[in-house]
Tab-separated table of C-alpha atoms in Angstrom:
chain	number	residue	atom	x	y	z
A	851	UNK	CA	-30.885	24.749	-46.023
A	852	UNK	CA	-26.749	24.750	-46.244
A	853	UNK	CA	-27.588	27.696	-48.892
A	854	UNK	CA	-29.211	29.734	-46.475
A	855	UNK	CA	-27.017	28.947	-43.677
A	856	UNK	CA	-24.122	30.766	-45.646
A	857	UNK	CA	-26.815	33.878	-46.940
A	858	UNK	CA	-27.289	34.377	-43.682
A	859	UNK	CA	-23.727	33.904	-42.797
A	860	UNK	CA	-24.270	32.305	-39.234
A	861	UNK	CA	-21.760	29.074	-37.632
A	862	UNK	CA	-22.847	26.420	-35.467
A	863	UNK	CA	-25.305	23.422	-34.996
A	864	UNK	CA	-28.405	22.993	-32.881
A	865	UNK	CA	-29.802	26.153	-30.773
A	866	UNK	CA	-25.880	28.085	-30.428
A	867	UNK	CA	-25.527	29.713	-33.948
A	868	UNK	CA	-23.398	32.939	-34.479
A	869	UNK	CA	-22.124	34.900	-37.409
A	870	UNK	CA	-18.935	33.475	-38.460
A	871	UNK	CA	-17.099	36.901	-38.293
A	872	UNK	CA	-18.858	36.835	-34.604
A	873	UNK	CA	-20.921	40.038	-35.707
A	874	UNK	CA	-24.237	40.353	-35.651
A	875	UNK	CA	-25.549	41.256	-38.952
A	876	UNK	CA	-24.592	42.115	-42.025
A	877	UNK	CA	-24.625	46.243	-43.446
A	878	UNK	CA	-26.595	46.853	-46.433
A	879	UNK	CA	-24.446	48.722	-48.964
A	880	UNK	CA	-27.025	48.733	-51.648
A	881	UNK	CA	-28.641	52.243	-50.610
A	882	UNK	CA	-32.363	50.009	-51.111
A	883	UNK	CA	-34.883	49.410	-48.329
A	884	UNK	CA	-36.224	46.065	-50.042
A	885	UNK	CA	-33.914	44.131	-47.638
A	886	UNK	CA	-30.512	42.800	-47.352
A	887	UNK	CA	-30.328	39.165	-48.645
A	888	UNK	CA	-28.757	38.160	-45.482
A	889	UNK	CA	-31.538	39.494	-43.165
A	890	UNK	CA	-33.942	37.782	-45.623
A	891	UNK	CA	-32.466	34.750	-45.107
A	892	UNK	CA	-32.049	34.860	-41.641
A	893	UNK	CA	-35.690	35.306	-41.753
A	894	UNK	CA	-36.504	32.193	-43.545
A	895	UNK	CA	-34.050	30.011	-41.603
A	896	UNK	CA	-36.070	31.040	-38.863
A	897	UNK	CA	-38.958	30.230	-40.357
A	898	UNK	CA	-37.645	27.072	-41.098
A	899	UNK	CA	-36.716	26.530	-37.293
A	900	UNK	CA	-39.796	27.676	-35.920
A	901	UNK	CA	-41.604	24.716	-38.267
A	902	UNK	CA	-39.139	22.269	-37.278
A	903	UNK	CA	-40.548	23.463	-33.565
A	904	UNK	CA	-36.634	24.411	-32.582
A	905	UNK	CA	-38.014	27.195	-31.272
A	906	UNK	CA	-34.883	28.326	-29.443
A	907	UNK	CA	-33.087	27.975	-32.610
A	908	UNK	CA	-35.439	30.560	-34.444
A	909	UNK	CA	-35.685	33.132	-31.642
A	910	UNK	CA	-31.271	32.886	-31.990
A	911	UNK	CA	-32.074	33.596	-35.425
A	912	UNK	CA	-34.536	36.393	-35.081
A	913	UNK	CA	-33.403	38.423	-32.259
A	914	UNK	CA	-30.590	39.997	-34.104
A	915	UNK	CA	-32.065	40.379	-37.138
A	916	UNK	CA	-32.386	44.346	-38.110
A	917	UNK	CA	-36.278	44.510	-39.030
A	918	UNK	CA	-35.433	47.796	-41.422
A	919	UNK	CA	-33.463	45.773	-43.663
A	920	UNK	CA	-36.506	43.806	-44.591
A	921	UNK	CA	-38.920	44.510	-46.918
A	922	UNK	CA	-42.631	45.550	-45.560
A	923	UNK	CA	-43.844	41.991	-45.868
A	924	UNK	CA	-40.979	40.169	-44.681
A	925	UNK	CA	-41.086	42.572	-41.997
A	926	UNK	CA	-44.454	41.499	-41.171
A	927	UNK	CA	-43.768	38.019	-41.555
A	928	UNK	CA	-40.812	38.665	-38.879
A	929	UNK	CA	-42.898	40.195	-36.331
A	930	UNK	CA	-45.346	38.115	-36.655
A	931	UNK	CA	-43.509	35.065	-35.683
A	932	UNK	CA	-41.719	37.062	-32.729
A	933	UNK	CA	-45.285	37.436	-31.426
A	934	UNK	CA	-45.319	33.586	-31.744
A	935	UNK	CA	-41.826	33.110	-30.259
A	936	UNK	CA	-42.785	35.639	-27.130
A	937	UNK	CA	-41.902	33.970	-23.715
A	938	UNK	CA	-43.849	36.446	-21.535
A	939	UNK	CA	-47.179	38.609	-21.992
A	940	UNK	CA	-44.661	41.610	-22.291
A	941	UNK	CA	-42.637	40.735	-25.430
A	942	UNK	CA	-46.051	39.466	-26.967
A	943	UNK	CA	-47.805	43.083	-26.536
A	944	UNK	CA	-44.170	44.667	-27.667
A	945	UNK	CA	-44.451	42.602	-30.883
A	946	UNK	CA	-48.017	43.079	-31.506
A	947	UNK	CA	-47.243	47.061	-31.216
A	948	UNK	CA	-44.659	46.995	-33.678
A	949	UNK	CA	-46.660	44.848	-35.696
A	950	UNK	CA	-49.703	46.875	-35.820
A	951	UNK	CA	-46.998	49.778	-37.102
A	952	UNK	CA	-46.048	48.142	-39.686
A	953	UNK	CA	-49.252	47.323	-41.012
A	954	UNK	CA	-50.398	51.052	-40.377
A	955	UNK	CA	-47.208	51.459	-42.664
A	956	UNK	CA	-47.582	49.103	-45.233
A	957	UNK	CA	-51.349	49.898	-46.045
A	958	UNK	CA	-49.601	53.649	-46.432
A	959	UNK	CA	-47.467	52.242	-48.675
A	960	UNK	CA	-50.156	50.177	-50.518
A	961	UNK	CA	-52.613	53.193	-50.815
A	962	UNK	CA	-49.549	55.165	-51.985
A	963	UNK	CA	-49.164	52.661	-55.007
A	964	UNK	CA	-53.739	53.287	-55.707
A	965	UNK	CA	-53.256	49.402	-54.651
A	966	UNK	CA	-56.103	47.709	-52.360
A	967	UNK	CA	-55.934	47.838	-48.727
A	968	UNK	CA	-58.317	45.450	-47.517
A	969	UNK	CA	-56.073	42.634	-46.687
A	970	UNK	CA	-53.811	44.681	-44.954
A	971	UNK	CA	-56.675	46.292	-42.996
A	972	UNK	CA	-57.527	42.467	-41.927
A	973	UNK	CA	-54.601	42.227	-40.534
A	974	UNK	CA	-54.944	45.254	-38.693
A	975	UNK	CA	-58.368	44.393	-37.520
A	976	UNK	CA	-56.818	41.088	-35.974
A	977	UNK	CA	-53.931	42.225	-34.462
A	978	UNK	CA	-56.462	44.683	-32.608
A	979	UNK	CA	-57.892	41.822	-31.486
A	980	UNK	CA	-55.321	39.761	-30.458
A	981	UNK	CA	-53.823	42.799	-28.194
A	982	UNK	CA	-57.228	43.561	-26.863
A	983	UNK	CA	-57.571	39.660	-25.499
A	984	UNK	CA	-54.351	40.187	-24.528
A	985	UNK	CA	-54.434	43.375	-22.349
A	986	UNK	CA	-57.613	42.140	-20.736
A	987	UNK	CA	-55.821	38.814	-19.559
A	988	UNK	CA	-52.765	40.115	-18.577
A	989	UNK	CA	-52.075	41.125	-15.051
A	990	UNK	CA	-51.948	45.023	-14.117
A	991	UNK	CA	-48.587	44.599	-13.284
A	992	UNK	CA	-47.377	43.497	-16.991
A	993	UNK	CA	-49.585	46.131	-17.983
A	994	UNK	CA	-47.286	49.052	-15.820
A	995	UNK	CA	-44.300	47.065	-17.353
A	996	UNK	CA	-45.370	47.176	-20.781
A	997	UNK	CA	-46.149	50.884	-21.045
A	998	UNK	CA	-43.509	51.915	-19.371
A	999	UNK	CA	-41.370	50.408	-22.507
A	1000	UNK	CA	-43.608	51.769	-25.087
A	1001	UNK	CA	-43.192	55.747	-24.703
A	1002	UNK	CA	-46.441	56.071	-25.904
A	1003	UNK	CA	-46.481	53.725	-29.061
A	1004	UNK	CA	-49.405	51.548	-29.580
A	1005	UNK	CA	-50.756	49.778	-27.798
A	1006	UNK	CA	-50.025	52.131	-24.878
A	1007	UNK	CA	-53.496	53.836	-25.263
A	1008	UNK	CA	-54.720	50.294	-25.227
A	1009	UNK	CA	-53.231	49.957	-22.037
A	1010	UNK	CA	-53.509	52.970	-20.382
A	1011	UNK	CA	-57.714	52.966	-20.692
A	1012	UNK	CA	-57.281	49.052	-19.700
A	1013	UNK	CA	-55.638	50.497	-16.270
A	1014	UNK	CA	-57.985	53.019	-16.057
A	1015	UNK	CA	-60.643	51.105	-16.334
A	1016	UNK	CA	-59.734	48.537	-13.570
A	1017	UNK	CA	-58.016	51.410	-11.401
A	1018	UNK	CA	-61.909	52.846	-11.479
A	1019	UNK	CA	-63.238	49.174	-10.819
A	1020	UNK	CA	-61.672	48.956	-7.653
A	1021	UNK	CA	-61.796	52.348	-6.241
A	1022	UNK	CA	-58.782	53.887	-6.753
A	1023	UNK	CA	-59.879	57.388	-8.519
A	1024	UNK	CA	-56.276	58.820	-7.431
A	1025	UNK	CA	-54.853	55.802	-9.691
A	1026	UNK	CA	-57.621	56.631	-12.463
């Protein structure tokens, strides 16, 4: 655990950690997009808090961590445990988004390489889900919030036939 500490290069005990240069992350000089060693770390120290259920402590972890210094799985694994770490409906659909992207690109990627897609396109096929039970339980006022912040990136068509939809329900064509 000390060994990632320092590969991640962050200070500090308990839920207050910070880079001990008091930067944020780290540059990646190496001109590669399979991921910095630092980010990767910081990745599985959050991991690692997140199983500990320090949840604080992982979100510390994973907020600054620059997702395009990952590799496509890590990145995956990343989102997916900000979706997990999400404090409000809004964050949750704004993870799930950026997680559905980077399955759409990592099944790219894996099609690319004549490699199977399937288990990526599982993925896909539950994240669907998990935003569709999401929209429909959220309230139409997280809904406004949320695709507002998206600038039409999924799952802002998601949301937009979701308002539609209940704008028609109760009457209001002008809203529809």
């Amino acid at each position: 655990l000390e060994q990632l500490v320092r590969q991640a290069g962050v200070t500090g005990h308990g839920n207050r950690q910070r880079r001990r240069d008091g930067g944020e992350g780290e540059k990646c000089n190496r001109g590669d997009h399979d991921g910095d060693r630092a980010a990767s770390a910081r990745l599985r120290l959050a991991r690692i808090e997140f199983a500990r259920d320090k949840r604080p402590a992982a979100r510390s972890l994973l907020v600054p961590l620059e997702l395009e210094k990952l590799s496509l799985p890590e990145r995956r694994a990343a989102l997916r445990l900000r979706v997990a770490l999400a404090r409000t409906p809004v964050e949750r659909l704004e993870a799930l988004g950026a997680l559905r992207a980077t399955l759409i690109a990592e099944a790219a990627q894996l099609e690319a390489q004549g490699e199977s897609v399937e288990a990526v396109e599982a993925r896909l096929r539950a994240v669907d889900r998990e935003v569709d039970e999401l929209v429909r339980r959220a309230a139409t006022a997280e809904l406004d919030e949320v695709l507002d912040g998206l600038d039409r990136r999924p799952p802002a068509a998601v949301i937009a036939l979701e308002l539609t939809r209940r704008a028609l329900d109760a009457g209001q064509l002008e809203l529809a």
